[in-house]
Amino acid sequence: MSESREETGVHELQPGTQPEAMLRSRGATGSHVISSTREGTLSSRLDSHSNDSYSTLSELLLEHFSRDLLACDVQLSLFVGAARSYRHDSSLSPFPPCFITSNGAKDIKGVQEAVMSVPPLSCLKWQLEQRSCKLSTKQLQLLVWIFNGGPSQLTLSSLPKKEYREALGRVGAGAKSALPLPTYVFEVKNNSLNRWQERCEGEETFYAFHGSRFDNWFSILHNGLQQHRGKTSLFGEGIYLSSELGVSLNYSSRGSGWDSSNLGSSVSCLAIAHIINHPSVKIHSECQTRGRVEGSEGGSIPENYILVRNNQLVNIRYIMVYCNEMRTREISRNRLSAWVRSHSMVLVLAAYGILLLLVGLSNSSWFKRTLRRHGLID
């Protein structure tokens, strides 16, 4: 879903504008706010996974696939990346409740085995429509939990080209950038979005990039950016971001996701975060209180770096996905084959109708005279 813009008290810095400039002169022109409308939440229908019938779970999955199949692919890939990580104790957070045993233990091996046999989502969609799916009820419960967004009700929405460019334009990354642009951009929504919008009212805001390991993104999107989890602390503890795409790309390492994903075997992600311009947000500045964290080993904040010292001042609005190029070329072909399979009866009837039409025309004297008049037959 695209962002709707309306006049409010939120002031956004223009792309390429350093936050320091905002300190000297508060923006007084057009302001923007993100619409808080959430598309058709399904979580209310899944309050108790254990009581869901196979048909109900199938219906819920088909609703998710119909809404945004590509976004579902990304959510599953991020989940699998976290589940496969050697740091799964921290990266797979939240943990799916249907794989927590009666004594409270996390069945990580069961999770890993459950996702291994899931087919490409376009194939799964067709199987569910044909009622030929061979996945177990517990596997469907897991998939529904993932696509419902867990406790945070996380939802990703694919951005069309126009909104893709607008999202990148917020941080000054245009189509003419010499750096690689993402394969896809997704809007990020969760149950804290309304609180964030209210928090931004009357505040000056700007956007910046954040890079991280691939297996971190499942937890980051569900729990938000957390300063206590950051490992980089040269210029002080906090959440490190940048106004430059190239800087954040250095921290965005590729990882292995879901084997049957259309995204490919090698994927990396980068976030576009919305930041409130507050004294606790440290930037490159000549002002010591704004450009330096007391006691930092590295001294002043470098140019193009941003250090957020309070989790409540930053919110992820978009996730940029970089895919394996060869695999992404197959996506359109997979979508076409899935469409052909799901509309096979219609195509057969259409072909039969065309055949009858051609037979009728071949026996029509009027059609033959028309062809002779135009010199198409003797």
Short mmCIF file of N, CA, C and O in Angstrom, two decimals, residues 205-269:
data_model
loop_
_atom_site.label_atom_id
_atom_site.label_comp_id
_atom_site.label_asym_id
_atom_site.label_seq_id
_atom_site.Cartn_x
_atom_site.Cartn_y
_atom_site.Cartn_z
N THR A 205 11.69 15.22 11.30
CA THR A 205 12.14 13.86 11.04
C THR A 205 12.96 13.80 9.77
O THR A 205 12.90 14.70 8.92
N PHE A 206 13.72 12.74 9.63
CA PHE A 206 14.46 12.48 8.39
C PHE A 206 14.64 10.97 8.26
O PHE A 206 14.27 10.21 9.15
N TYR A 207 15.20 10.54 7.12
CA TYR A 207 15.37 9.12 6.83
C TYR A 207 16.84 8.79 6.66
O TYR A 207 17.65 9.63 6.25
N ALA A 208 17.19 7.53 6.96
CA ALA A 208 18.57 7.07 6.80
C ALA A 208 18.58 5.55 6.59
O ALA A 208 17.58 4.87 6.85
N PHE A 209 19.70 5.04 6.14
CA PHE A 209 19.87 3.61 5.88
C PHE A 209 20.43 2.89 7.11
O PHE A 209 21.16 3.47 7.92
N HIS A 210 20.08 1.61 7.22
CA HIS A 210 20.68 0.76 8.26
C HIS A 210 20.97 -0.60 7.65
O HIS A 210 20.09 -1.23 7.05
N GLY A 211 22.20 -1.07 7.79
CA GLY A 211 22.59 -2.38 7.28
C GLY A 211 22.84 -3.36 8.40
O GLY A 211 23.26 -2.98 9.49
N SER A 212 22.58 -4.63 8.12
CA SER A 212 22.82 -5.68 9.12
C SER A 212 22.91 -7.03 8.42
O SER A 212 22.56 -7.16 7.24
N ARG A 213 23.40 -8.04 9.16
CA ARG A 213 23.47 -9.40 8.62
C ARG A 213 22.08 -9.89 8.23
O ARG A 213 21.07 -9.52 8.85
N PHE A 214 22.04 -10.77 7.24
CA PHE A 214 20.76 -11.28 6.77
C PHE A 214 19.98 -11.99 7.87
O PHE A 214 18.76 -11.83 7.98
N ASP A 215 20.66 -12.76 8.70
CA ASP A 215 19.94 -13.53 9.73
C ASP A 215 19.44 -12.67 10.88
O ASP A 215 18.74 -13.17 11.77
N ASN A 216 19.75 -11.38 10.88
CA ASN A 216 19.26 -10.48 11.93
C ASN A 216 17.89 -9.89 11.61
O ASN A 216 17.20 -9.40 12.51
N TRP A 217 17.48 -9.93 10.34
CA TRP A 217 16.35 -9.11 9.93
C TRP A 217 15.00 -9.60 10.45
O TRP A 217 14.09 -8.80 10.68
N PHE A 218 14.85 -10.89 10.65
CA PHE A 218 13.59 -11.38 11.21
C PHE A 218 13.34 -10.74 12.58
O PHE A 218 12.26 -10.22 12.87
N SER A 219 14.35 -10.75 13.42
CA SER A 219 14.23 -10.17 14.76
C SER A 219 14.09 -8.66 14.70
O SER A 219 13.30 -8.06 15.44
N ILE A 220 14.87 -8.01 13.83
CA ILE A 220 14.83 -6.55 13.73
C ILE A 220 13.44 -6.05 13.32
O ILE A 220 12.90 -5.12 13.92
N LEU A 221 12.85 -6.69 12.32
CA LEU A 221 11.55 -6.23 11.84
C LEU A 221 10.44 -6.47 12.86
O LEU A 221 9.46 -5.73 12.91
N HIS A 222 10.59 -7.51 13.68
CA HIS A 222 9.58 -7.79 14.69
C HIS A 222 9.77 -6.96 15.95
O HIS A 222 8.79 -6.55 16.59
N ASN A 223 11.02 -6.75 16.35
CA ASN A 223 11.29 -6.12 17.63
C ASN A 223 11.81 -4.69 17.52
O ASN A 223 11.97 -4.01 18.54
N GLY A 224 12.08 -4.24 16.30
CA GLY A 224 12.63 -2.91 16.11
C GLY A 224 14.13 -2.89 16.32
O GLY A 224 14.74 -3.86 16.78
N LEU A 225 14.75 -1.76 15.96
CA LEU A 225 16.19 -1.60 16.18
C LEU A 225 16.43 -1.37 17.66
O LEU A 225 15.80 -0.51 18.28
N GLN A 226 17.36 -2.15 18.22
CA GLN A 226 17.64 -2.08 19.66
C GLN A 226 19.10 -1.69 19.87
O GLN A 226 20.00 -2.36 19.36
N GLN A 227 19.34 -0.62 20.62
CA GLN A 227 20.70 -0.13 20.78
C GLN A 227 21.58 -1.10 21.56
O GLN A 227 22.79 -1.18 21.32
N HIS A 228 21.00 -1.91 22.45
CA HIS A 228 21.81 -2.82 23.25
C HIS A 228 22.32 -4.01 22.44
O HIS A 228 23.21 -4.73 22.89
N ARG A 229 21.75 -4.19 21.21
CA ARG A 229 22.18 -5.33 20.39
C ARG A 229 23.24 -4.94 19.37
O ARG A 229 23.76 -5.78 18.66
N GLY A 230 23.53 -3.64 19.27
CA GLY A 230 24.54 -3.19 18.31
C GLY A 230 25.95 -3.55 18.77
O GLY A 230 26.29 -3.42 19.95
N LYS A 231 26.77 -4.02 17.83
CA LYS A 231 28.14 -4.41 18.16
C LYS A 231 29.13 -3.28 17.90
O LYS A 231 30.22 -3.25 18.46
N THR A 232 28.78 -2.37 16.98
CA THR A 232 29.66 -1.25 16.67
C THR A 232 29.51 -0.19 17.74
O THR A 232 28.42 0.29 18.01
N SER A 233 30.62 0.19 18.38
CA SER A 233 30.54 1.19 19.45
C SER A 233 31.74 2.12 19.45
O SER A 233 32.07 2.71 20.48
N LEU A 234 32.41 2.26 18.31
CA LEU A 234 33.61 3.09 18.24
C LEU A 234 33.31 4.53 18.63
O LEU A 234 34.11 5.19 19.30
N PHE A 235 32.14 5.04 18.21
CA PHE A 235 31.80 6.43 18.49
C PHE A 235 30.74 6.54 19.59
O PHE A 235 30.15 7.60 19.78
N GLY A 236 30.50 5.45 20.29
CA GLY A 236 29.53 5.43 21.37
C GLY A 236 28.49 4.35 21.15
O GLY A 236 28.31 3.85 20.03
N GLU A 237 27.83 3.94 22.21
CA GLU A 237 26.80 2.91 22.11
C GLU A 237 25.52 3.48 21.51
O GLU A 237 25.14 4.61 21.79
N GLY A 238 24.87 2.65 20.71
CA GLY A 238 23.62 3.08 20.08
C GLY A 238 23.37 2.36 18.77
O GLY A 238 24.03 1.36 18.45
N ILE A 239 22.44 2.86 18.00
CA ILE A 239 22.06 2.29 16.70
C ILE A 239 22.73 3.11 15.61
O ILE A 239 22.49 4.33 15.51
N TYR A 240 23.55 2.48 14.80
CA TYR A 240 24.30 3.18 13.76
C TYR A 240 23.52 3.15 12.44
O TYR A 240 23.08 2.09 11.99
N LEU A 241 23.39 4.30 11.82
CA LEU A 241 22.75 4.44 10.52
C LEU A 241 23.61 5.38 9.68
O LEU A 241 24.60 5.94 10.17
N SER A 242 23.21 5.54 8.41
CA SER A 242 23.97 6.43 7.54
C SER A 242 23.06 7.08 6.51
O SER A 242 22.06 6.49 6.09
N SER A 243 23.43 8.29 6.10
CA SER A 243 22.72 8.97 5.03
C SER A 243 23.23 8.54 3.66
O SER A 243 22.68 8.93 2.64
N GLU A 244 24.29 7.72 3.65
CA GLU A 244 24.89 7.23 2.40
C GLU A 244 24.63 5.74 2.24
O GLU A 244 24.94 4.95 3.14
N LEU A 245 24.10 5.36 1.09
CA LEU A 245 23.82 3.95 0.80
C LEU A 245 25.07 3.10 0.88
O LEU A 245 25.06 2.00 1.45
N GLY A 246 26.17 3.59 0.33
CA GLY A 246 27.40 2.80 0.30
C GLY A 246 27.93 2.44 1.67
O GLY A 246 28.48 1.36 1.87
N VAL A 247 27.76 3.34 2.64
CA VAL A 247 28.23 3.07 4.00
C VAL A 247 27.45 1.89 4.60
O VAL A 247 28.03 0.95 5.15
N SER A 248 26.13 1.94 4.49
CA SER A 248 25.30 0.88 5.09
C SER A 248 25.44 -0.45 4.36
O SER A 248 25.29 -1.52 4.97
N LEU A 249 25.70 -0.41 3.05
CA LEU A 249 25.89 -1.65 2.30
C LEU A 249 27.07 -2.45 2.84
O LEU A 249 27.08 -3.68 2.77
N ASN A 250 28.06 -1.77 3.40
CA ASN A 250 29.22 -2.46 3.96
C ASN A 250 28.86 -3.33 5.16
O ASN A 250 29.58 -4.26 5.50
N TYR A 251 27.74 -3.02 5.80
CA TYR A 251 27.31 -3.77 6.99
C TYR A 251 26.21 -4.77 6.65
O TYR A 251 25.72 -5.46 7.54
N SER A 252 25.82 -4.83 5.40
CA SER A 252 24.70 -5.68 4.98
C SER A 252 25.23 -6.92 4.27
O SER A 252 25.27 -6.98 3.04
N SER A 253 25.63 -7.91 5.04
CA SER A 253 26.21 -9.12 4.45
C SER A 253 25.12 -10.05 3.93
O SER A 253 24.02 -10.10 4.46
N ARG A 254 25.46 -10.78 2.87
CA ARG A 254 24.51 -11.73 2.28
C ARG A 254 24.39 -12.98 3.14
O ARG A 254 25.30 -13.33 3.89
N GLY A 255 23.24 -13.63 3.00
CA GLY A 255 23.02 -14.86 3.74
C GLY A 255 22.16 -15.82 2.96
O GLY A 255 21.62 -15.48 1.90
N SER A 256 22.03 -17.03 3.49
CA SER A 256 21.22 -18.06 2.84
C SER A 256 19.83 -18.07 3.46
O SER A 256 19.69 -18.15 4.68
N GLY A 257 18.83 -17.98 2.61
CA GLY A 257 17.46 -18.01 3.09
C GLY A 257 16.80 -19.35 2.85
O GLY A 257 17.38 -20.41 3.09
N TRP A 258 15.64 -19.30 2.29
CA TRP A 258 14.81 -20.47 2.06
C TRP A 258 15.14 -21.07 0.69
O TRP A 258 15.18 -20.36 -0.31
N ASP A 259 15.39 -22.37 0.63
CA ASP A 259 15.87 -23.02 -0.60
C ASP A 259 14.90 -22.87 -1.77
O ASP A 259 15.33 -22.77 -2.92
N SER A 260 13.59 -22.89 -1.51
CA SER A 260 12.60 -22.83 -2.59
C SER A 260 12.15 -21.41 -2.91
O SER A 260 11.21 -21.21 -3.67
N SER A 261 12.82 -20.42 -2.35
CA SER A 261 12.43 -19.03 -2.56
C SER A 261 12.77 -18.56 -3.97
O SER A 261 13.79 -18.94 -4.54
N ASN A 262 11.92 -17.71 -4.52
CA ASN A 262 12.21 -17.07 -5.80
C ASN A 262 13.26 -15.98 -5.66
O ASN A 262 13.72 -15.43 -6.67
N LEU A 263 13.63 -15.65 -4.44
CA LEU A 263 14.65 -14.62 -4.22
C LEU A 263 16.05 -15.14 -4.50
O LEU A 263 16.97 -14.35 -4.66
N GLY A 264 16.22 -16.45 -4.53
CA GLY A 264 17.53 -17.02 -4.77
C GLY A 264 18.19 -17.48 -3.48
O GLY A 264 17.69 -17.26 -2.38
N SER A 265 19.35 -18.09 -3.63
CA SER A 265 20.04 -18.67 -2.47
C SER A 265 20.87 -17.64 -1.71
O SER A 265 21.28 -17.89 -0.58
N SER A 266 21.14 -16.50 -2.32
CA SER A 266 21.96 -15.48 -1.69
C SER A 266 21.19 -14.16 -1.65
O SER A 266 20.87 -13.58 -2.68
N VAL A 267 20.87 -13.70 -0.44
CA VAL A 267 20.03 -12.52 -0.27
C VAL A 267 20.64 -11.61 0.78
O VAL A 267 21.25 -12.07 1.74
N SER A 268 20.49 -10.30 0.60
CA SER A 268 20.88 -9.34 1.62
C SER A 268 19.81 -8.28 1.74
O SER A 268 19.02 -8.07 0.81
N CYS A 269 19.77 -7.61 2.88
CA CYS A 269 18.73 -6.61 3.13
C CYS A 269 19.32 -5.34 3.72
O CYS A 269 20.38 -5.35 4.35
#
